[in-house]
mmCIF file of C-alpha atoms in Angstrom:
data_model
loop_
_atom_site.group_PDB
_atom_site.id
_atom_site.type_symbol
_atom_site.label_atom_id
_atom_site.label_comp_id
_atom_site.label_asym_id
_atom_site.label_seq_id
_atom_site.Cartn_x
_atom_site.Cartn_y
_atom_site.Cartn_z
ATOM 1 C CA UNK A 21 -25.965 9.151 -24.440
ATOM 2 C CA UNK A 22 -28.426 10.060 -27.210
ATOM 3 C CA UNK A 23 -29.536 9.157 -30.703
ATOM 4 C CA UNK A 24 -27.783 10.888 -32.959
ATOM 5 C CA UNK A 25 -30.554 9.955 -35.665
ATOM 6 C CA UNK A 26 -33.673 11.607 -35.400
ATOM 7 C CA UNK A 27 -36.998 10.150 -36.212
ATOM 8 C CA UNK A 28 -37.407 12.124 -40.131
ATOM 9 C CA UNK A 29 -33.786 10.423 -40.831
ATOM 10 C CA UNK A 30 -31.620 13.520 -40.210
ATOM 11 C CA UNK A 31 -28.190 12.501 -38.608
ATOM 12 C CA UNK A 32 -26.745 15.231 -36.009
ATOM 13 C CA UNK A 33 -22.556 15.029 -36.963
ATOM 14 C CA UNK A 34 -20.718 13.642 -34.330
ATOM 15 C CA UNK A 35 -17.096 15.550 -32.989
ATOM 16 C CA UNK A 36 -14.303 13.410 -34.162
ATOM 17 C CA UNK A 37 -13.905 10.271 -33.174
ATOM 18 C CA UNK A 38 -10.821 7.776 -32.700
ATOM 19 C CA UNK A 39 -10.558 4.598 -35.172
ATOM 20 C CA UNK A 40 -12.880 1.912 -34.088
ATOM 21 C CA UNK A 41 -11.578 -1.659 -32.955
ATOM 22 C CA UNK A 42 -12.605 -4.167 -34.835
ATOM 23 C CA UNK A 43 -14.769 -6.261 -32.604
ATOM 24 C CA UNK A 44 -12.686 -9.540 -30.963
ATOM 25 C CA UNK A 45 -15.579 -11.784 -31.316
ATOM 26 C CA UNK A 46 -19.433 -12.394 -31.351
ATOM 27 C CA UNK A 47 -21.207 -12.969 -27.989
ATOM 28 C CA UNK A 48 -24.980 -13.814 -27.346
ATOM 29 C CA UNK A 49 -26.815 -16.775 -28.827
ATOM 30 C CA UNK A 50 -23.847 -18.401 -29.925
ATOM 31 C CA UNK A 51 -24.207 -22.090 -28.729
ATOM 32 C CA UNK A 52 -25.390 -24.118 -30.999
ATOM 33 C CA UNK A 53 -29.414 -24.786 -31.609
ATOM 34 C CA UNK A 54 -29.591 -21.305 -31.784
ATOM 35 C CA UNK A 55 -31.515 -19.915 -35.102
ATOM 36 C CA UNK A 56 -29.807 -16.890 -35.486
ATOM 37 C CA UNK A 57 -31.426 -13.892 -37.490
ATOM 38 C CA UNK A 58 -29.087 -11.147 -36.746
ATOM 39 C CA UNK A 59 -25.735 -10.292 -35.416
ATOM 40 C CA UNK A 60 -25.679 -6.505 -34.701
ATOM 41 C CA UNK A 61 -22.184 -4.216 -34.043
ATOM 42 C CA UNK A 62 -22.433 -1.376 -31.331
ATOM 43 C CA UNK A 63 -20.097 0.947 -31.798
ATOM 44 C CA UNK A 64 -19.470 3.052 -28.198
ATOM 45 C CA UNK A 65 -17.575 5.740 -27.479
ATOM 46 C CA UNK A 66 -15.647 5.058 -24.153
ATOM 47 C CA UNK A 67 -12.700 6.892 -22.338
ATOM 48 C CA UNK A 68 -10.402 5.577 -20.847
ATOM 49 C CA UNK A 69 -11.805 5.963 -17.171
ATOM 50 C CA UNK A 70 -14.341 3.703 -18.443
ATOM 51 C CA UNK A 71 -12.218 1.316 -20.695
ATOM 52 C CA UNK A 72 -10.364 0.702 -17.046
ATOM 53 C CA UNK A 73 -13.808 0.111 -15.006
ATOM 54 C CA UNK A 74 -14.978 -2.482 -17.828
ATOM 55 C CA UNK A 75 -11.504 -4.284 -17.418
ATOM 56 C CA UNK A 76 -11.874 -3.945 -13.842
ATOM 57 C CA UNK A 77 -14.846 -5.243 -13.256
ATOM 58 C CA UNK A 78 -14.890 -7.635 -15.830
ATOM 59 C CA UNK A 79 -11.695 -9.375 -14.801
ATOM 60 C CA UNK A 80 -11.958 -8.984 -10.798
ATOM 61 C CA UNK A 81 -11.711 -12.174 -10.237
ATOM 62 C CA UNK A 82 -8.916 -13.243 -12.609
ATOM 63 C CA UNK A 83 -5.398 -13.936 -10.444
ATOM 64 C CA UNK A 84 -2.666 -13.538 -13.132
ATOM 65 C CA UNK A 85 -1.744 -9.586 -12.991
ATOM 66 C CA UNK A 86 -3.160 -6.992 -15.598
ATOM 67 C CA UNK A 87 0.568 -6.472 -16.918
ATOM 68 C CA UNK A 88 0.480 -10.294 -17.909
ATOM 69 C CA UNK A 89 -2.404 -10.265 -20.002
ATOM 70 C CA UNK A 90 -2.756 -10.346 -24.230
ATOM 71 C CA UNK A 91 -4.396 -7.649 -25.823
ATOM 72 C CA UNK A 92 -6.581 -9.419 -27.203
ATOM 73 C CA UNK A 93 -7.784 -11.136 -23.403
ATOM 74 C CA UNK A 94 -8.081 -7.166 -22.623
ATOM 75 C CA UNK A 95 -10.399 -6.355 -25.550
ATOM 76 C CA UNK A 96 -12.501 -9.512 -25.209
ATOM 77 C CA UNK A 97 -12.980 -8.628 -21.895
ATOM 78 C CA UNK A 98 -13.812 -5.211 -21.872
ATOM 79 C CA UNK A 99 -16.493 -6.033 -24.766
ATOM 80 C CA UNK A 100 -18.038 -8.818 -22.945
ATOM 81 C CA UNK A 101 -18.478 -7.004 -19.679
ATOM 82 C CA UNK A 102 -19.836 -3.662 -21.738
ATOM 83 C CA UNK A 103 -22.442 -5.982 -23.520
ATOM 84 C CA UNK A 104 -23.413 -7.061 -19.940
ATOM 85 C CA UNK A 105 -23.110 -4.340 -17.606
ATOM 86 C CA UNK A 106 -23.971 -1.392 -20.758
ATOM 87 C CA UNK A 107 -22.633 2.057 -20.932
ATOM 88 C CA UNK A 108 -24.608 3.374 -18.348
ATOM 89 C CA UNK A 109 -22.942 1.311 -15.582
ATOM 90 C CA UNK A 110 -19.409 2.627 -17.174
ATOM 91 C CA UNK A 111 -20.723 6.187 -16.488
ATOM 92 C CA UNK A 112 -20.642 5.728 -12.681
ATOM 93 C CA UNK A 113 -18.212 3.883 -12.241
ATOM 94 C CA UNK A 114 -15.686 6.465 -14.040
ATOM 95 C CA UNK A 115 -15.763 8.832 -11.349
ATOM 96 C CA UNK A 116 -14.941 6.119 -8.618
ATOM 97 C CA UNK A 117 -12.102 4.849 -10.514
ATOM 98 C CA UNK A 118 -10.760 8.687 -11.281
ATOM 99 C CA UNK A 119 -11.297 9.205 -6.994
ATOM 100 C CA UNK A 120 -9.763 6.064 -5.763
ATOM 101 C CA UNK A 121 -6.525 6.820 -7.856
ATOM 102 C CA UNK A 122 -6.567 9.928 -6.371
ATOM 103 C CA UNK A 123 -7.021 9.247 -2.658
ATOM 104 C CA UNK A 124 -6.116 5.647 -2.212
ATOM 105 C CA UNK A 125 -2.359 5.031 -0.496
ATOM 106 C CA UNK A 126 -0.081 3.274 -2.608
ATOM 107 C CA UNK A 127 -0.744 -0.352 -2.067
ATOM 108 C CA UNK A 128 -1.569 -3.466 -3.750
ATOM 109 C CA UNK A 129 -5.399 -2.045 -4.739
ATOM 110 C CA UNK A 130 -3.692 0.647 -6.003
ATOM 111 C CA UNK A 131 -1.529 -1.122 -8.120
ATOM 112 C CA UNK A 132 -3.703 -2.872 -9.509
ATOM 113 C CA UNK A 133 -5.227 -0.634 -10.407
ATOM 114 C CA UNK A 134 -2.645 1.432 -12.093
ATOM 115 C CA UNK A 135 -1.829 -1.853 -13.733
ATOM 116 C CA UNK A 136 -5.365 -2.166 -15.093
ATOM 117 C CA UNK A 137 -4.827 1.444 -16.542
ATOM 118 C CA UNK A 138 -1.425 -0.117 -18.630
ATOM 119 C CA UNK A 139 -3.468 -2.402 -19.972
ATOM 120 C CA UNK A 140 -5.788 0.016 -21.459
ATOM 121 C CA UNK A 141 -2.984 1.285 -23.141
ATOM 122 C CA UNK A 142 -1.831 -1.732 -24.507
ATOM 123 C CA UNK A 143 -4.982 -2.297 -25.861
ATOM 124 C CA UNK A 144 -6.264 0.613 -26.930
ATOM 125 C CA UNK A 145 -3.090 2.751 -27.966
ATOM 126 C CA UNK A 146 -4.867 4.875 -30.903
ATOM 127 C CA UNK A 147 -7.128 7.127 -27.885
ATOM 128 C CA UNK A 148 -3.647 8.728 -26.825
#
């Protein structure tokens, strides 16, 4: 993670990158009563390890099964948890995800799991 803007305006190029998502909604000080002054877009560059953890995480506690859910559930999801947990949090959990498919027994955790990771691709078909 780094700026990619330094402070005497000079932009560093960045490698190519996939087509951004459009965003699937606003979050923050949405209710009303709010006086809004700004709503600001974050663009972040995730992999897929890390598009899996948000989903993960983000939807633990949801019962229907990954293969069930809309794309757009999967997007809002992974957007909302990333605006709470940040991109840091996605960093360590990558490697646990990438490990636990790799030496958990095939189970129901596991295919979950694996499940979570076909939603990914449903959602975000254009990093393949």
């Amino acid at each position: 993670m780094s700026l990619h803007t330094l402070a005497d305006g000079t932009r560093i190029p960045l490698p190519p990158m996939p087509k951004p998502t459009p965003p699937s909604d606003v979050m923050g000080a949405t209710e009303p009563g709010y006086d809004v002054h700004a709503v600001v877009s974050v663009q972040v560059a995730l992999t897929r390890d890390m598009l899996a953890v948000a989903l993960e995480d983000g939807c633990a506690g949801v019962e229907e099964h990954p293969d069930t859910w809309s794309v757009e559930f999967i997007r809002e999801s992974v957007e909302l948890y990333l605006g709470q947990a940040g991109y840091m949090r996605l960093l360590q959990g990558e490697s646990l995800l990438v490990d636990f498919l790799e030496y958990e027994p095939p189970g129901e955790c596991r295919d979950r799991v694996q499940a979570v990771y076909r939603a990914i691709d449903r959602a975000y078909p254009n990093g393949r």
